[in-house]
Short mmCIF file of C-alpha atoms in Angstrom, two decimals:
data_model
loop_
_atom_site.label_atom_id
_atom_site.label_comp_id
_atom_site.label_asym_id
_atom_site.label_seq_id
_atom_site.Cartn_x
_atom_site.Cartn_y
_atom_site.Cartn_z
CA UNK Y 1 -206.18 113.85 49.81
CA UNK Y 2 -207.93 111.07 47.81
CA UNK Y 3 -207.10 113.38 44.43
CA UNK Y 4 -203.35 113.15 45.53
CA UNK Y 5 -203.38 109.19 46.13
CA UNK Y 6 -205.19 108.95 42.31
CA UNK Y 7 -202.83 111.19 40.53
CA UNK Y 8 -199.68 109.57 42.28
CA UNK Y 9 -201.49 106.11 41.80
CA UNK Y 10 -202.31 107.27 38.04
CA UNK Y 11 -198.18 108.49 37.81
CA UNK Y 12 -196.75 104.88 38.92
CA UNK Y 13 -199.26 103.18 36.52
CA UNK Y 14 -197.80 105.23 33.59
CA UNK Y 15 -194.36 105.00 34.59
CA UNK Y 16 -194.51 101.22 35.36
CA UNK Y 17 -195.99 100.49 31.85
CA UNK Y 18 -193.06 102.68 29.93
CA UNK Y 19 -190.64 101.18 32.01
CA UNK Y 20 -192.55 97.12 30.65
CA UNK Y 21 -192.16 99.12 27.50
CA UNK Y 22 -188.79 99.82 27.63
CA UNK Y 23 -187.64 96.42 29.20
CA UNK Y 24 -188.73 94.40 26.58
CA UNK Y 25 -186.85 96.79 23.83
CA UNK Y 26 -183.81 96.15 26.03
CA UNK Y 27 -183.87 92.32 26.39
CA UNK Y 28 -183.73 92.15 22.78
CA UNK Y 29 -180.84 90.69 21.65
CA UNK Y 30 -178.61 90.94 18.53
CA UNK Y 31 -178.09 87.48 16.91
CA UNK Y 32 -174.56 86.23 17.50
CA UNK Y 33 -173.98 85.64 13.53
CA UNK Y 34 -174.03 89.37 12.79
CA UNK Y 35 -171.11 90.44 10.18
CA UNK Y 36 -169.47 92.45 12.49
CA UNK Y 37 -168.12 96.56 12.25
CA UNK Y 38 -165.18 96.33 9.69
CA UNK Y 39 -167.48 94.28 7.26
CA UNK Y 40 -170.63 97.01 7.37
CA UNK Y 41 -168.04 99.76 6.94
CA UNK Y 42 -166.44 97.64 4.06
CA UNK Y 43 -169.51 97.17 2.57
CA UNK Y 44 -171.08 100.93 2.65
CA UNK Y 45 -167.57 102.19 1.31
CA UNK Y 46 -167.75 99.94 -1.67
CA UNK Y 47 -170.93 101.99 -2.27
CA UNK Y 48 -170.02 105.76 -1.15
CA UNK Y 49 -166.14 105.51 -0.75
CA UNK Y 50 -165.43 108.19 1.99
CA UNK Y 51 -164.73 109.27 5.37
CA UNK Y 52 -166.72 106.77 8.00
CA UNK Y 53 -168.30 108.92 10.29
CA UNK Y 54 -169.93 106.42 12.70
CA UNK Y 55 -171.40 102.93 13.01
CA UNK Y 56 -173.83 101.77 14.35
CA UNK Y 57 -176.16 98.45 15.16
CA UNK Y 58 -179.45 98.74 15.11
CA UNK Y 59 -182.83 96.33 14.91
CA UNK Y 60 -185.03 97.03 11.96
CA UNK Y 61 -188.06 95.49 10.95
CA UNK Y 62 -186.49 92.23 13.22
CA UNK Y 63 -183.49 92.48 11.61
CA UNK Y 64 -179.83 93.18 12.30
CA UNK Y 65 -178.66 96.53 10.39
CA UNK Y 66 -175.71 98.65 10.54
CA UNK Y 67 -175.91 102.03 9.55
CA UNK Y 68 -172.88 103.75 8.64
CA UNK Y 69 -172.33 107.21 8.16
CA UNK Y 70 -170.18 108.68 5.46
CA UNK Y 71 -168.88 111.96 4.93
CA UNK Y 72 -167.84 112.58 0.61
CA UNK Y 73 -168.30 115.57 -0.67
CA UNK Y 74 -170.09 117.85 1.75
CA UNK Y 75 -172.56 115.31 1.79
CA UNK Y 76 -173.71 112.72 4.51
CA UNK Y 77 -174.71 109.55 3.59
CA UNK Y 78 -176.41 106.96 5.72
CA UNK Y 79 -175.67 103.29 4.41
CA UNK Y 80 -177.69 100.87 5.78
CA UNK Y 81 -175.95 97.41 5.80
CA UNK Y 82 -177.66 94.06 6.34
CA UNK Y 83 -176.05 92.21 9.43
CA UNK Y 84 -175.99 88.99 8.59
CA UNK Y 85 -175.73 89.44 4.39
CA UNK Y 86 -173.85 92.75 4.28
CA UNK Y 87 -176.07 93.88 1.54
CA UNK Y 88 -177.15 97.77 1.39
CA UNK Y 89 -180.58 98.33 1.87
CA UNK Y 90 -181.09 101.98 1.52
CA UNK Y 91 -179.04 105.00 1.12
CA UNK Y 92 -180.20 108.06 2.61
CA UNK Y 93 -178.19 111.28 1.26
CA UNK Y 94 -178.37 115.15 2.86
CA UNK Y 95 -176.29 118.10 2.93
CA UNK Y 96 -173.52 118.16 5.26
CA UNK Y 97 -174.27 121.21 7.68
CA UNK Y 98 -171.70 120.03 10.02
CA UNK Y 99 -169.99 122.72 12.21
CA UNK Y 100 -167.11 121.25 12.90
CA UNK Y 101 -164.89 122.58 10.16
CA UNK Y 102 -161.48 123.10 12.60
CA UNK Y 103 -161.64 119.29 12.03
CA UNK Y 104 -160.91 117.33 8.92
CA UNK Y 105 -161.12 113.78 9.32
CA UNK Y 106 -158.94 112.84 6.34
CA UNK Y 107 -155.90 114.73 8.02
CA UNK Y 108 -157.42 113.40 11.61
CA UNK Y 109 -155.85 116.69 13.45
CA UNK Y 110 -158.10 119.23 15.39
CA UNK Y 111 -156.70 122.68 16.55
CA UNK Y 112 -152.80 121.18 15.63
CA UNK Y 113 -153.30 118.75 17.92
CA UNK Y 114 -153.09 114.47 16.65
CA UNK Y 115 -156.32 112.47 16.91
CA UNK Y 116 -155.70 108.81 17.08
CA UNK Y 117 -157.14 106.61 14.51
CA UNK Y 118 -160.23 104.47 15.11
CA UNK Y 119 -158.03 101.52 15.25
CA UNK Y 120 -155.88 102.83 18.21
CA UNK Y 121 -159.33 103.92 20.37
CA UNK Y 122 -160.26 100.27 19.67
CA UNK Y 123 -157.10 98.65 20.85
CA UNK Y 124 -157.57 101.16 24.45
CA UNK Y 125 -161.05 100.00 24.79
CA UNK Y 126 -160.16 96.73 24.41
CA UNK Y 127 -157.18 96.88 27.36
CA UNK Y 128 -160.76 97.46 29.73
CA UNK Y 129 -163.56 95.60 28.13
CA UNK Y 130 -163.61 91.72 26.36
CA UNK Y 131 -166.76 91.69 24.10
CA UNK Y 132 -167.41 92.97 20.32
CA UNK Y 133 -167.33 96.36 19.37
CA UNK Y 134 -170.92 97.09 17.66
CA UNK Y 135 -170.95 101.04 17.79
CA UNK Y 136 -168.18 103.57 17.44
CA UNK Y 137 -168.95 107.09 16.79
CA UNK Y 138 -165.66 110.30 16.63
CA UNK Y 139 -167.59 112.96 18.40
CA UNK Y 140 -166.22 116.75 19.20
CA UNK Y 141 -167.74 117.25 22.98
CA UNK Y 142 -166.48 119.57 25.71
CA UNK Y 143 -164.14 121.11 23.49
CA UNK Y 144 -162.40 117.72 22.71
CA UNK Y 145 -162.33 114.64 20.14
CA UNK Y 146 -163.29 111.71 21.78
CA UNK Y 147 -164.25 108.25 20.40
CA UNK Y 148 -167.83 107.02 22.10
CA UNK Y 149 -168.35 102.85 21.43
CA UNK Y 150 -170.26 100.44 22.80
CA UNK Y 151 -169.40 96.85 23.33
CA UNK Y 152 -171.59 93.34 23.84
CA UNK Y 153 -170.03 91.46 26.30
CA UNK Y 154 -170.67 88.21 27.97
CA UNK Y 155 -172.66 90.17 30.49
CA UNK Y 156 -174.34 92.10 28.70
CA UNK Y 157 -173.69 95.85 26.94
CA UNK Y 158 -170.70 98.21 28.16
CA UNK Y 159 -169.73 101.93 26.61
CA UNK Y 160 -166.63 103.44 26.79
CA UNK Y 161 -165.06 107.33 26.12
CA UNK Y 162 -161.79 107.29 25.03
CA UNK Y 163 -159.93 111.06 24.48
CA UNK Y 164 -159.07 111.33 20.99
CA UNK Y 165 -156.01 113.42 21.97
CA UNK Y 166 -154.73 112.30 25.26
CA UNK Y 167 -155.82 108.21 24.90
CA UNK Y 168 -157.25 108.35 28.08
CA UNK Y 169 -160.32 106.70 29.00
CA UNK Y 170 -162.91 109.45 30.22
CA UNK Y 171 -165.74 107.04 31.13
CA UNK Y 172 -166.56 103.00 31.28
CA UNK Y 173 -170.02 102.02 32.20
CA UNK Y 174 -171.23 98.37 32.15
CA UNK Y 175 -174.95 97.85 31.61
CA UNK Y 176 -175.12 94.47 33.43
CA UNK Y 177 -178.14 92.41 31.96
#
């Protein structure tokens, strides 16, 4: 009986200190002054002009980066884009091994049917959430196109699935801070 109490006690411990752990990762906040989407993805097409894959917001090294993905070429590149500067920091390059090739993102159709643009996903987000966009990503899941994107808002983080066929929303989720 004692052995049970220590392991359980020994569990909550472990689980109570990755959950600190993860807190303070959450409660870290972007800075306000952060160039925004449209500016990273200017910015990394200036240096690989091709298809924008996804973008995304991260923290590194205490600062705000985008890193944008972009398809040229059967090659991926990863841009990463200062947040506040817009300045590219480092350019990772690899093979494109996506499967995915029903799908050309130039033409935006999959299986004859339209995908809407990035723009358009934006603008039906934006009918359910009021923040700034700082992550979109076109993703093929469940046997459809669907735009994933995240938003800060003045509570705190919300994502959002919109179809990329039908325009309907599939999921909203608000991570209330």
């Amino acid at each position: 009986m004692k052995k049970i109490i220590a392991i359980t006690l020994a569990a909550v411990v472990v689980l109570g200190g990755g959950v600190a752990i993860n807190h303070s990762f959450a409660e870290e906040k972007q800075p306000a002054d952060v160039i925004g989407i449209d500016k990273a993805k200017e910015a990394a097409q200036k240096k690989v002009d091709g298809v924008v894959e996804d973008v995304e917001l991260e923290m590194e090294n205490g600062k705000s980066t985008y890193e944008v993905e972009v398809d040229k070429d059967n090659k991926e590149y990863d841009i990463h884009v200062d947040g506040t500067t817009a300045a590219i920091s480092r350019v990772d390059e690899r093979d494109d091994n996506d499967d995915d090739d029903d799908f050309d993102d130039t033409n935006a159709t999959a299986t004859n049917k339209t995908v809407i643009t990035e723009k358009e996903a934006i603008e039906i987000a934006k009918t359910k959430i009021d923040g700034e966009l700082i992550e979109i990503e076109l993703d093929h899941d469940d046997g459809r196109y669907e735009y994933n994107m995240e938003f800060r808002t003045a509570n705190g983080e919300a994502e959002i699935t919109v179809n990329a066929e039908t325009k309907e929303i599939i999921e909203l989720e608000h991570d209330d801070e």
